PDB file of C-alpha atoms in Angstrom:
ATOM      1  CA  UNK A   1     -40.626 -14.174-141.049  1.00  0.00           C
ATOM      2  CA  UNK A   2     -38.678 -11.153-141.970  1.00  0.00           C
ATOM      3  CA  UNK A   3     -38.675  -8.960-145.087  1.00  0.00           C
ATOM      4  CA  UNK A   4     -40.711  -5.935-145.844  1.00  0.00           C
ATOM      5  CA  UNK A   5     -44.373  -6.664-146.219  1.00  0.00           C
ATOM      6  CA  UNK A   6     -46.851  -4.794-148.493  1.00  0.00           C
ATOM      7  CA  UNK A   7     -49.697  -3.191-146.672  1.00  0.00           C
ATOM      8  CA  UNK A   8     -52.510  -0.927-147.964  1.00  0.00           C
ATOM      9  CA  UNK A   9     -54.701   1.296-145.741  1.00  0.00           C
ATOM     10  CA  UNK A  10     -58.034   1.946-147.300  1.00  0.00           C
ATOM     11  CA  UNK A  11     -59.287   5.367-146.252  1.00  0.00           C
ATOM     12  CA  UNK A  12     -62.257   7.645-146.972  1.00  0.00           C
ATOM     13  CA  UNK A  13     -63.858  10.908-145.762  1.00  0.00           C
ATOM     14  CA  UNK A  14     -64.908  10.468-142.147  1.00  0.00           C
ATOM     15  CA  UNK A  15     -62.406   7.751-141.330  1.00  0.00           C
ATOM     16  CA  UNK A  16     -61.431   7.784-137.652  1.00  0.00           C
ATOM     17  CA  UNK A  17     -58.012   9.412-137.325  1.00  0.00           C
ATOM     18  CA  UNK A  18     -56.721   7.159-134.504  1.00  0.00           C
ATOM     19  CA  UNK A  19     -58.064   4.091-136.287  1.00  0.00           C
ATOM     20  CA  UNK A  20     -55.364   4.929-139.029  1.00  0.00           C
ATOM     21  CA  UNK A  21     -52.680   6.605-136.991  1.00  0.00           C
ATOM     22  CA  UNK A  22     -52.549   3.969-134.142  1.00  0.00           C
ATOM     23  CA  UNK A  23     -51.895   0.971-136.292  1.00  0.00           C
ATOM     24  CA  UNK A  24     -49.679   2.800-138.717  1.00  0.00           C
ATOM     25  CA  UNK A  25     -47.501   4.134-136.056  1.00  0.00           C
ATOM     26  CA  UNK A  26     -46.926   0.544-134.788  1.00  0.00           C
ATOM     27  CA  UNK A  27     -46.400  -0.866-138.248  1.00  0.00           C
ATOM     28  CA  UNK A  28     -44.025   1.897-139.169  1.00  0.00           C
ATOM     29  CA  UNK A  29     -42.103   1.532-136.045  1.00  0.00           C
ATOM     30  CA  UNK A  30     -41.426  -2.103-136.764  1.00  0.00           C
ATOM     31  CA  UNK A  31     -39.735  -1.161-140.083  1.00  0.00           C
ATOM     32  CA  UNK A  32     -41.189  -4.225-141.626  1.00  0.00           C
ATOM     33  CA  UNK A  33     -43.921  -2.759-143.983  1.00  0.00           C
ATOM     34  CA  UNK A  34     -44.257  -0.875-147.027  1.00  0.00           C
ATOM     35  CA  UNK A  35     -47.330   1.180-146.050  1.00  0.00           C
ATOM     36  CA  UNK A  36     -49.467   2.988-148.646  1.00  0.00           C
ATOM     37  CA  UNK A  37     -52.800   4.869-148.171  1.00  0.00           C
ATOM     38  CA  UNK A  38     -55.327   4.649-150.877  1.00  0.00           C
ATOM     39  CA  UNK A  39     -58.770   6.136-151.394  1.00  0.00           C
ATOM     40  CA  UNK A  40     -61.380   5.562-153.986  1.00  0.00           C
ATOM     41  CA  UNK A  41     -60.236   8.544-156.263  1.00  0.00           C
ATOM     42  CA  UNK A  42     -56.732   8.847-155.189  1.00  0.00           C
ATOM     43  CA  UNK A  43     -57.314  12.245-153.492  1.00  0.00           C
ATOM     44  CA  UNK A  44     -56.699  13.158-149.889  1.00  0.00           C
ATOM     45  CA  UNK A  45     -59.547  12.560-147.390  1.00  0.00           C
ATOM     46  CA  UNK A  46     -60.782  14.307-144.241  1.00  0.00           C
ATOM     47  CA  UNK A  47     -60.700  12.428-141.063  1.00  0.00           C
ATOM     48  CA  UNK A  48     -63.550  12.485-138.460  1.00  0.00           C
ATOM     49  CA  UNK A  49     -61.763  15.208-136.585  1.00  0.00           C
ATOM     50  CA  UNK A  50     -61.192  17.351-139.625  1.00  0.00           C
ATOM     51  CA  UNK A  51     -57.545  16.576-140.150  1.00  0.00           C
ATOM     52  CA  UNK A  52     -56.668  16.027-143.736  1.00  0.00           C
ATOM     53  CA  UNK A  53     -54.942  12.754-144.614  1.00  0.00           C
ATOM     54  CA  UNK A  54     -52.818  12.324-147.717  1.00  0.00           C
ATOM     55  CA  UNK A  55     -52.993   9.237-149.895  1.00  0.00           C
ATOM     56  CA  UNK A  56     -50.537   7.612-152.323  1.00  0.00           C
ATOM     57  CA  UNK A  57     -52.817   6.139-154.992  1.00  0.00           C
ATOM     58  CA  UNK A  58     -56.461   5.235-155.884  1.00  0.00           C
ATOM     59  CA  UNK A  59     -57.792   1.863-154.611  1.00  0.00           C
ATOM     60  CA  UNK A  60     -58.190   0.664-158.228  1.00  0.00           C
ATOM     61  CA  UNK A  61     -54.634   1.380-159.096  1.00  0.00           C
ATOM     62  CA  UNK A  62     -53.337  -1.134-156.437  1.00  0.00           C
ATOM     63  CA  UNK A  63     -51.431  -4.048-158.012  1.00  0.00           C
ATOM     64  CA  UNK A  64     -52.930  -7.369-156.982  1.00  0.00           C
ATOM     65  CA  UNK A  65     -52.686  -9.300-154.913  1.00  0.00           C
ATOM     66  CA  UNK A  66     -52.255  -7.103-151.850  1.00  0.00           C
ATOM     67  CA  UNK A  67     -50.241  -8.382-148.879  1.00  0.00           C
ATOM     68  CA  UNK A  68     -52.431  -6.933-146.249  1.00  0.00           C
ATOM     69  CA  UNK A  69     -55.537  -4.646-146.719  1.00  0.00           C
ATOM     70  CA  UNK A  70     -56.229  -2.692-143.648  1.00  0.00           C
ATOM     71  CA  UNK A  71     -59.593  -0.969-143.283  1.00  0.00           C
ATOM     72  CA  UNK A  72     -60.069   1.550-140.449  1.00  0.00           C
ATOM     73  CA  UNK A  73     -63.544   2.478-139.130  1.00  0.00           C
ATOM     74  CA  UNK A  74     -65.985   5.499-139.020  1.00  0.00           C
ATOM     75  CA  UNK A  75     -67.116   6.932-135.749  1.00  0.00           C
ATOM     76  CA  UNK A  76     -69.928   4.883-134.335  1.00  0.00           C
ATOM     77  CA  UNK A  77     -72.827   5.060-134.444  1.00  0.00           C
ATOM     78  CA  UNK A  78     -73.492   7.888-136.913  1.00  0.00           C
ATOM     79  CA  UNK A  79     -70.080   8.919-138.435  1.00  0.00           C
ATOM     80  CA  UNK A  80     -69.705   9.517-142.136  1.00  0.00           C
ATOM     81  CA  UNK A  81     -69.549   6.124-143.990  1.00  0.00           C
ATOM     82  CA  UNK A  82     -67.967   5.513-147.421  1.00  0.00           C
ATOM     83  CA  UNK A  83     -70.180   4.974-150.387  1.00  0.00           C
ATOM     84  CA  UNK A  84     -70.942   1.821-152.345  1.00  0.00           C
ATOM     85  CA  UNK A  85     -67.868   2.403-154.700  1.00  0.00           C
ATOM     86  CA  UNK A  86     -65.613   1.929-151.732  1.00  0.00           C
ATOM     87  CA  UNK A  87     -67.392  -1.226-150.486  1.00  0.00           C
ATOM     88  CA  UNK A  88     -67.141  -2.651-154.147  1.00  0.00           C
ATOM     89  CA  UNK A  89     -63.417  -1.981-154.288  1.00  0.00           C
ATOM     90  CA  UNK A  90     -63.034  -3.612-150.857  1.00  0.00           C
ATOM     91  CA  UNK A  91     -64.794  -6.746-152.203  1.00  0.00           C
ATOM     92  CA  UNK A  92     -62.535  -6.902-155.255  1.00  0.00           C
ATOM     93  CA  UNK A  93     -59.168  -6.171-153.495  1.00  0.00           C
ATOM     94  CA  UNK A  94     -59.943  -8.116-150.254  1.00  0.00           C
ATOM     95  CA  UNK A  95     -61.033 -11.330-152.113  1.00  0.00           C
ATOM     96  CA  UNK A  96     -57.482 -11.892-153.375  1.00  0.00           C
ATOM     97  CA  UNK A  97     -55.558 -10.298-150.498  1.00  0.00           C
ATOM     98  CA  UNK A  98     -53.187 -12.431-148.477  1.00  0.00           C
ATOM     99  CA  UNK A  99     -54.778 -10.980-145.361  1.00  0.00           C
ATOM    100  CA  UNK A 100     -57.466  -8.509-144.632  1.00  0.00           C
ATOM    101  CA  UNK A 101     -57.823  -6.545-141.358  1.00  0.00           C
ATOM    102  CA  UNK A 102     -60.125  -3.990-139.950  1.00  0.00           C
ATOM    103  CA  UNK A 103     -60.204  -1.614-137.010  1.00  0.00           C
ATOM    104  CA  UNK A 104     -63.326  -0.707-135.183  1.00  0.00           C
ATOM    105  CA  UNK A 105     -66.441  -0.263-137.458  1.00  0.00           C
ATOM    106  CA  UNK A 106     -64.215  -1.143-140.475  1.00  0.00           C
ATOM    107  CA  UNK A 107     -65.547  -4.583-139.673  1.00  0.00           C
ATOM    108  CA  UNK A 108     -69.121  -3.525-140.794  1.00  0.00           C
ATOM    109  CA  UNK A 109     -67.474  -2.321-144.148  1.00  0.00           C
ATOM    110  CA  UNK A 110     -65.832  -5.793-144.574  1.00  0.00           C
ATOM    111  CA  UNK A 111     -69.197  -7.336-143.747  1.00  0.00           C
ATOM    112  CA  UNK A 112     -71.018  -5.170-146.376  1.00  0.00           C
ATOM    113  CA  UNK A 113     -68.321  -6.288-148.899  1.00  0.00           C
ATOM    114  CA  UNK A 114     -69.038 -10.005-147.902  1.00  0.00           C
ATOM    115  CA  UNK A 115     -65.544 -10.581-146.617  1.00  0.00           C
ATOM    116  CA  UNK A 116     -66.853 -11.747-143.238  1.00  0.00           C
ATOM    117  CA  UNK A 117     -69.413 -14.252-144.349  1.00  0.00           C
ATOM    118  CA  UNK A 118     -69.196 -17.508-142.342  1.00  0.00           C
ATOM    119  CA  UNK A 119     -66.395 -16.017-140.190  1.00  0.00           C
ATOM    120  CA  UNK A 120     -66.016 -14.896-136.627  1.00  0.00           C
ATOM    121  CA  UNK A 121     -65.334 -11.102-136.040  1.00  0.00           C
ATOM    122  CA  UNK A 122     -65.569  -8.349-133.662  1.00  0.00           C
ATOM    123  CA  UNK A 123     -65.876  -4.499-133.634  1.00  0.00           C
ATOM    124  CA  UNK A 124     -66.437  -1.633-131.198  1.00  0.00           C
ATOM    125  CA  UNK A 125     -68.527  -2.704-128.400  1.00  0.00           C
ATOM    126  CA  UNK A 126     -71.210  -0.230-129.353  1.00  0.00           C
ATOM    127  CA  UNK A 127     -71.492  -1.616-132.895  1.00  0.00           C
ATOM    128  CA  UNK A 128     -71.515  -5.320-132.140  1.00  0.00           C
ATOM    129  CA  UNK A 129     -75.228  -5.615-131.960  1.00  0.00           C
ATOM    130  CA  UNK A 130     -75.592  -3.783-135.239  1.00  0.00           C
ATOM    131  CA  UNK A 131     -72.986  -6.067-136.911  1.00  0.00           C
ATOM    132  CA  UNK A 132     -74.860  -9.193-135.657  1.00  0.00           C
ATOM    133  CA  UNK A 133     -78.211  -8.087-136.584  1.00  0.00           C
ATOM    134  CA  UNK A 134     -77.420  -6.703-140.070  1.00  0.00           C
ATOM    135  CA  UNK A 135     -75.065  -9.569-140.923  1.00  0.00           C
ATOM    136  CA  UNK A 136     -76.516 -12.810-139.561  1.00  0.00           C
ATOM    137  CA  UNK A 137     -73.750 -14.869-141.473  1.00  0.00           C
ATOM    138  CA  UNK A 138     -71.073 -13.183-139.243  1.00  0.00           C
ATOM    139  CA  UNK A 139     -70.377 -14.742-135.779  1.00  0.00           C
ATOM    140  CA  UNK A 140     -69.861 -11.681-133.494  1.00  0.00           C
ATOM    141  CA  UNK A 141     -67.490 -12.084-130.524  1.00  0.00           C
ATOM    142  CA  UNK A 142     -68.385  -8.863-128.570  1.00  0.00           C
ATOM    143  CA  UNK A 143     -65.720  -9.086-125.853  1.00  0.00           C
ATOM    144  CA  UNK A 144     -62.701  -9.859-128.064  1.00  0.00           C
ATOM    145  CA  UNK A 145     -60.005  -7.085-128.415  1.00  0.00           C
ATOM    146  CA  UNK A 146     -59.293  -8.671-131.914  1.00  0.00           C
ATOM    147  CA  UNK A 147     -60.433 -11.960-133.735  1.00  0.00           C
ATOM    148  CA  UNK A 148     -58.529 -13.769-136.389  1.00  0.00           C
ATOM    149  CA  UNK A 149     -60.561 -16.224-138.627  1.00  0.00           C
ATOM    150  CA  UNK A 150     -58.401 -17.512-141.454  1.00  0.00           C
ATOM    151  CA  UNK A 151     -56.943 -14.520-143.437  1.00  0.00           C
ATOM    152  CA  UNK A 152     -59.271 -11.984-141.802  1.00  0.00           C
ATOM    153  CA  UNK A 153     -58.555 -10.074-138.632  1.00  0.00           C
ATOM    154  CA  UNK A 154     -60.958  -7.790-136.955  1.00  0.00           C
ATOM    155  CA  UNK A 155     -60.388  -5.640-133.907  1.00  0.00           C
ATOM    156  CA  UNK A 156     -62.481  -3.727-131.381  1.00  0.00           C
ATOM    157  CA  UNK A 157     -62.719   0.006-131.084  1.00  0.00           C
ATOM    158  CA  UNK A 158     -60.128   2.718-131.814  1.00  0.00           C
ATOM    159  CA  UNK A 159     -57.050   1.852-129.772  1.00  0.00           C
ATOM    160  CA  UNK A 160     -57.630  -1.769-130.254  1.00  0.00           C
ATOM    161  CA  UNK A 161     -56.037  -1.287-133.679  1.00  0.00           C
ATOM    162  CA  UNK A 162     -52.867  -0.822-131.837  1.00  0.00           C
ATOM    163  CA  UNK A 163     -53.356  -4.385-130.403  1.00  0.00           C
ATOM    164  CA  UNK A 164     -54.148  -5.623-133.912  1.00  0.00           C
ATOM    165  CA  UNK A 165     -51.201  -4.108-135.333  1.00  0.00           C
ATOM    166  CA  UNK A 166     -48.752  -5.579-132.699  1.00  0.00           C
ATOM    167  CA  UNK A 167     -50.327  -8.984-133.563  1.00  0.00           C
ATOM    168  CA  UNK A 168     -49.589  -8.579-137.203  1.00  0.00           C
ATOM    169  CA  UNK A 169     -46.063  -7.576-136.398  1.00  0.00           C
ATOM    170  CA  UNK A 170     -45.645 -10.633-134.225  1.00  0.00           C
ATOM    171  CA  UNK A 171     -47.177 -12.909-136.817  1.00  0.00           C
ATOM    172  CA  UNK A 172     -45.081 -11.405-139.645  1.00  0.00           C
ATOM    173  CA  UNK A 173     -41.862 -10.725-137.903  1.00  0.00           C
ATOM    174  CA  UNK A 174     -41.751 -12.507-134.592  1.00  0.00           C
ATOM    175  CA  UNK A 175     -42.504 -11.878-130.853  1.00  0.00           C
ATOM    176  CA  UNK A 176     -39.246 -10.209-130.143  1.00  0.00           C
ATOM    177  CA  UNK A 177     -39.827  -7.334-132.558  1.00  0.00           C
ATOM    178  CA  UNK A 178     -43.374  -6.970-131.570  1.00  0.00           C
ATOM    179  CA  UNK A 179     -42.304  -6.809-127.899  1.00  0.00           C
ATOM    180  CA  UNK A 180     -39.716  -4.139-128.698  1.00  0.00           C
ATOM    181  CA  UNK A 181     -42.183  -2.008-130.587  1.00  0.00           C
ATOM    182  CA  UNK A 182     -44.862  -2.219-127.688  1.00  0.00           C
ATOM    183  CA  UNK A 183     -42.135  -1.341-125.195  1.00  0.00           C
ATOM    184  CA  UNK A 184     -41.069   1.730-127.233  1.00  0.00           C
ATOM    185  CA  UNK A 185     -44.580   2.855-127.756  1.00  0.00           C
ATOM    186  CA  UNK A 186     -45.339   2.285-123.981  1.00  0.00           C
ATOM    187  CA  UNK A 187     -48.369   0.033-124.641  1.00  0.00           C
ATOM    188  CA  UNK A 188     -49.284  -3.518-123.635  1.00  0.00           C
ATOM    189  CA  UNK A 189     -48.089  -6.203-125.979  1.00  0.00           C
ATOM    190  CA  UNK A 190     -51.254  -8.036-124.917  1.00  0.00           C
ATOM    191  CA  UNK A 191     -53.560  -5.917-122.814  1.00  0.00           C
ATOM    192  CA  UNK A 192     -55.527  -7.581-119.792  1.00  0.00           C
ATOM    193  CA  UNK A 193     -59.218  -8.404-120.210  1.00  0.00           C
ATOM    194  CA  UNK A 194     -61.616  -7.941-123.031  1.00  0.00           C
ATOM    195  CA  UNK A 195     -63.457  -4.856-124.171  1.00  0.00           C
ATOM    196  CA  UNK A 196     -66.349  -5.490-121.827  1.00  0.00           C
ATOM    197  CA  UNK A 197     -64.412  -3.632-119.207  1.00  0.00           C
ATOM    198  CA  UNK A 198     -64.711  -0.468-121.377  1.00  0.00           C
ATOM    199  CA  UNK A 199     -68.453  -0.598-122.226  1.00  0.00           C
ATOM    200  CA  UNK A 200     -70.845   1.890-120.707  1.00  0.00           C
ATOM    201  CA  UNK A 201     -73.175   0.907-117.736  1.00  0.00           C
ATOM    202  CA  UNK A 202     -76.172  -1.114-118.772  1.00  0.00           C
ATOM    203  CA  UNK A 203     -75.260  -1.309-122.470  1.00  0.00           C
ATOM    204  CA  UNK A 204     -78.094  -3.648-123.350  1.00  0.00           C
ATOM    205  CA  UNK A 205     -81.131  -3.020-125.735  1.00  0.00           C
ATOM    206  CA  UNK A 206     -83.965  -0.927-124.285  1.00  0.00           C
ATOM    207  CA  UNK A 207     -87.232  -2.796-123.616  1.00  0.00           C
ATOM    208  CA  UNK A 208     -90.694  -1.612-124.335  1.00  0.00           C
ATOM    209  CA  UNK A 209     -92.213  -4.274-121.913  1.00  0.00           C
ATOM    210  CA  UNK A 210     -93.424  -2.172-119.010  1.00  0.00           C
ATOM    211  CA  UNK A 211     -93.238  -4.980-116.307  1.00  0.00           C
ATOM    212  CA  UNK A 212     -89.791  -5.988-117.412  1.00  0.00           C
ATOM    213  CA  UNK A 213     -88.663  -2.330-117.554  1.00  0.00           C
ATOM    214  CA  UNK A 214     -89.886  -1.954-113.862  1.00  0.00           C
ATOM    215  CA  UNK A 215     -87.900  -5.133-112.940  1.00  0.00           C
ATOM    216  CA  UNK A 216     -84.815  -3.896-114.589  1.00  0.00           C
ATOM    217  CA  UNK A 217     -85.018  -0.615-112.683  1.00  0.00           C
ATOM    218  CA  UNK A 218     -85.466  -2.331-109.355  1.00  0.00           C
ATOM    219  CA  UNK A 219     -82.356  -4.621-110.022  1.00  0.00           C
ATOM    220  CA  UNK A 220     -80.230  -1.616-110.969  1.00  0.00           C
ATOM    221  CA  UNK A 221     -81.495   0.260-107.834  1.00  0.00           C
ATOM    222  CA  UNK A 222     -80.481  -2.568-105.467  1.00  0.00           C
ATOM    223  CA  UNK A 223     -78.018  -5.052-107.047  1.00  0.00           C
ATOM    224  CA  UNK A 224     -77.392  -6.793-103.716  1.00  0.00           C
ATOM    225  CA  UNK A 225     -80.999  -7.855-103.297  1.00  0.00           C
ATOM    226  CA  UNK A 226     -82.138 -11.421-103.662  1.00  0.00           C
ATOM    227  CA  UNK A 227     -82.731 -11.468-107.402  1.00  0.00           C
ATOM    228  CA  UNK A 228     -83.471 -15.085-107.900  1.00  0.00           C
ATOM    229  CA  UNK A 229     -85.452 -16.234-110.850  1.00  0.00           C
ATOM    230  CA  UNK A 230     -88.443 -16.977-108.672  1.00  0.00           C
ATOM    231  CA  UNK A 231     -88.588 -13.671-106.856  1.00  0.00           C
ATOM    232  CA  UNK A 232     -88.125 -11.753-110.126  1.00  0.00           C
ATOM    233  CA  UNK A 233     -90.878 -13.629-111.823  1.00  0.00           C
ATOM    234  CA  UNK A 234     -93.185 -13.092-108.857  1.00  0.00           C
ATOM    235  CA  UNK A 235     -92.365  -9.481-108.801  1.00  0.00           C
ATOM    236  CA  UNK A 236     -94.021  -8.833-112.166  1.00  0.00           C
ATOM    237  CA  UNK A 237     -96.460 -11.696-111.944  1.00  0.00           C
ATOM    238  CA  UNK A 238     -95.239 -14.096-114.653  1.00  0.00           C
ATOM    239  CA  UNK A 239     -94.001 -17.713-114.678  1.00  0.00           C
ATOM    240  CA  UNK A 240     -90.299 -18.267-114.440  1.00  0.00           C
ATOM    241  CA  UNK A 241     -90.277 -19.780-117.902  1.00  0.00           C
ATOM    242  CA  UNK A 242     -92.032 -16.714-119.370  1.00  0.00           C
ATOM    243  CA  UNK A 243     -89.604 -14.413-117.649  1.00  0.00           C
ATOM    244  CA  UNK A 244     -86.729 -16.276-119.036  1.00  0.00           C
ATOM    245  CA  UNK A 245     -88.271 -15.948-122.613  1.00  0.00           C
ATOM    246  CA  UNK A 246     -88.824 -12.181-121.987  1.00  0.00           C
ATOM    247  CA  UNK A 247     -85.156 -11.637-120.974  1.00  0.00           C
ATOM    248  CA  UNK A 248     -83.865 -13.610-124.096  1.00  0.00           C
ATOM    249  CA  UNK A 249     -86.275 -11.882-126.363  1.00  0.00           C
ATOM    250  CA  UNK A 250     -85.824  -8.273-125.099  1.00  0.00           C
ATOM    251  CA  UNK A 251     -82.258  -8.176-123.948  1.00  0.00           C
ATOM    252  CA  UNK A 252     -80.452 -11.249-125.439  1.00  0.00           C
ATOM    253  CA  UNK A 253     -79.474 -12.497-121.905  1.00  0.00           C
ATOM    254  CA  UNK A 254     -80.823 -14.852-119.378  1.00  0.00           C
ATOM    255  CA  UNK A 255     -82.111 -13.275-116.148  1.00  0.00           C
ATOM    256  CA  UNK A 256     -79.115 -14.735-114.154  1.00  0.00           C
ATOM    257  CA  UNK A 257     -76.617 -13.236-116.652  1.00  0.00           C
ATOM    258  CA  UNK A 258     -78.281  -9.918-116.542  1.00  0.00           C
ATOM    259  CA  UNK A 259     -78.178  -9.775-112.752  1.00  0.00           C
ATOM    260  CA  UNK A 260     -74.602 -10.843-112.827  1.00  0.00           C
ATOM    261  CA  UNK A 261     -73.845  -8.096-115.271  1.00  0.00           C
ATOM    262  CA  UNK A 262     -75.475  -5.379-113.170  1.00  0.00           C
ATOM    263  CA  UNK A 263     -73.727  -6.458-110.041  1.00  0.00           C
ATOM    264  CA  UNK A 264     -70.411  -6.338-111.821  1.00  0.00           C
ATOM    265  CA  UNK A 265     -71.107  -2.832-113.179  1.00  0.00           C
ATOM    266  CA  UNK A 266     -72.146  -1.719-109.739  1.00  0.00           C
ATOM    267  CA  UNK A 267     -68.777  -2.995-108.431  1.00  0.00           C
ATOM    268  CA  UNK A 268     -66.896  -1.402-111.291  1.00  0.00           C
ATOM    269  CA  UNK A 269     -68.358   1.952-110.262  1.00  0.00           C
ATOM    270  CA  UNK A 270     -67.348   1.630-106.597  1.00  0.00           C
ATOM    271  CA  UNK A 271     -63.842   0.380-107.476  1.00  0.00           C
ATOM    272  CA  UNK A 272     -63.397   3.292-109.748  1.00  0.00           C
ATOM    273  CA  UNK A 273     -64.700   6.002-107.360  1.00  0.00           C
ATOM    274  CA  UNK A 274     -64.124   4.897-103.832  1.00  0.00           C
ATOM    275  CA  UNK A 275     -61.287   3.518-101.592  1.00  0.00           C
ATOM    276  CA  UNK A 276     -63.603   0.891-100.028  1.00  0.00           C
ATOM    277  CA  UNK A 277     -62.168  -2.610 -99.723  1.00  0.00           C
ATOM    278  CA  UNK A 278     -62.795  -5.319-102.331  1.00  0.00           C
ATOM    279  CA  UNK A 279     -64.677  -7.488 -99.759  1.00  0.00           C
ATOM    280  CA  UNK A 280     -66.927  -4.637 -98.745  1.00  0.00           C
ATOM    281  CA  UNK A 281     -67.720  -3.719-102.416  1.00  0.00           C
ATOM    282  CA  UNK A 282     -68.537  -7.585-103.063  1.00  0.00           C
ATOM    283  CA  UNK A 283     -70.995  -7.561-100.274  1.00  0.00           C
ATOM    284  CA  UNK A 284     -72.625  -4.280-101.215  1.00  0.00           C
ATOM    285  CA  UNK A 285     -73.080  -5.316-104.833  1.00  0.00           C
ATOM    286  CA  UNK A 286     -74.513  -8.738-104.177  1.00  0.00           C
ATOM    287  CA  UNK A 287     -71.393 -10.848-104.954  1.00  0.00           C
ATOM    288  CA  UNK A 288     -71.312 -12.285-101.435  1.00  0.00           C
ATOM    289  CA  UNK A 289     -67.593 -12.502-101.055  1.00  0.00           C
ATOM    290  CA  UNK A 290     -64.550 -11.094-102.485  1.00  0.00           C
ATOM    291  CA  UNK A 291     -63.552 -14.490-103.963  1.00  0.00           C
ATOM    292  CA  UNK A 292     -67.016 -14.830-105.681  1.00  0.00           C
ATOM    293  CA  UNK A 293     -66.561 -11.422-107.034  1.00  0.00           C
ATOM    294  CA  UNK A 294     -63.082 -12.157-108.260  1.00  0.00           C
ATOM    295  CA  UNK A 295     -64.322 -15.322-110.204  1.00  0.00           C
ATOM    296  CA  UNK A 296     -67.209 -13.234-111.693  1.00  0.00           C
ATOM    297  CA  UNK A 297     -64.925 -10.433-112.826  1.00  0.00           C
ATOM    298  CA  UNK A 298     -62.659 -12.898-114.479  1.00  0.00           C
ATOM    299  CA  UNK A 299     -65.590 -14.502-116.384  1.00  0.00           C
ATOM    300  CA  UNK A 300     -67.307 -11.354-117.416  1.00  0.00           C
ATOM    301  CA  UNK A 301     -64.434  -8.824-117.798  1.00  0.00           C
ATOM    302  CA  UNK A 302     -61.312 -11.028-118.039  1.00  0.00           C
ATOM    303  CA  UNK A 303     -59.604  -9.123-115.263  1.00  0.00           C
ATOM    304  CA  UNK A 304     -59.650  -9.271-111.470  1.00  0.00           C
ATOM    305  CA  UNK A 305     -61.282  -6.442-109.259  1.00  0.00           C
ATOM    306  CA  UNK A 306     -57.851  -5.424-108.029  1.00  0.00           C
ATOM    307  CA  UNK A 307     -56.365  -5.108-111.495  1.00  0.00           C
ATOM    308  CA  UNK A 308     -59.584  -3.273-112.632  1.00  0.00           C
ATOM    309  CA  UNK A 309     -59.175  -0.791-109.916  1.00  0.00           C
ATOM    310  CA  UNK A 310     -55.473  -0.331-110.777  1.00  0.00           C
ATOM    311  CA  UNK A 311     -56.271   0.552-114.330  1.00  0.00           C
ATOM    312  CA  UNK A 312     -59.501   2.677-113.927  1.00  0.00           C
ATOM    313  CA  UNK A 313     -59.489   4.080-110.366  1.00  0.00           C
ATOM    314  CA  UNK A 314     -60.469   7.814-110.466  1.00  0.00           C
ATOM    315  CA  UNK A 315     -57.915   9.769-108.663  1.00  0.00           C
ATOM    316  CA  UNK A 316     -57.930  13.477-107.634  1.00  0.00           C
ATOM    317  CA  UNK A 317     -54.202  13.242-107.108  1.00  0.00           C
ATOM    318  CA  UNK A 318     -52.002  14.644-109.838  1.00  0.00           C
ATOM    319  CA  UNK A 319     -50.545  12.096-112.257  1.00  0.00           C
ATOM    320  CA  UNK A 320     -47.125  13.508-111.425  1.00  0.00           C
ATOM    321  CA  UNK A 321     -45.681  15.887-108.930  1.00  0.00           C
ATOM    322  CA  UNK A 322     -42.879  18.471-109.367  1.00  0.00           C
ATOM    323  CA  UNK A 323     -39.802  17.680-107.350  1.00  0.00           C
ATOM    324  CA  UNK A 324     -39.764  19.815-104.164  1.00  0.00           C
ATOM    325  CA  UNK A 325     -37.202  22.549-104.400  1.00  0.00           C
ATOM    326  CA  UNK A 326     -34.088  22.310-102.307  1.00  0.00           C
ATOM    327  CA  UNK A 327     -34.252  24.257 -99.142  1.00  0.00           C
TER     328      UNK A 327
END
């Protein structure tokens, strides 16, 4: 531990500004890194929000081996991606780097460069399915905030780059410094739960099967109903075995896991937007009891219903109030 570490941020036109700024702010705040930004041609790049970003050198000018190569992402799903020259340079530089890290969809760029072959990885929740389907040699962990596999670290979307940067600081310089930086930046040293808690409602592939589509609509319309395997199969006149195959093929989930997910998402909505008690929400969403819902939330989201409400509750009250004038 200790000493100043070499770190190169590989940037390109269309790179997400916060994917760069978040980790760099953390790393700079630790005072433990020599940070340089590099592009394919050594020229400034334009970020996804139009802000110009200066660079220090061209990627092929970097002396090898690099201490840490950090690859931020593009805006999913259709943001501007770098060309093949960028990917080729990632392959060359990353192969000899002491450590390679990515933020958000930067993981797909690492995968294109072959740097994730045979490894576990994560990315933004909306791009996990794309990463898994395009790169079958990568084992995708969709709920992780960040994943380390050997010398490669990948993180989930956007602000998860801050979590990743804090993990790098802790690994390189110790927990005390990482905690001090997190405290100064007013962020969690380790945030509660995984990225499932941030995904949109029903973020599963669409299905073209008409019977299954009707079934899914009925589950979403009444999560608390008795959605057993037998009743769901009877509803669309198929066998239980065939229904299970349909769910796996079309959605990548078992029927039970899908119902569980819909019930969790229904409870999330009520926790965010109402003041109803946890026990009442549990019954309305088909969980049965508050303890059952608590266990399910921990399994699916990695956070309790009470903590979820504390973090995500919609409030019409002002975030702060001015002190009342003296009278």
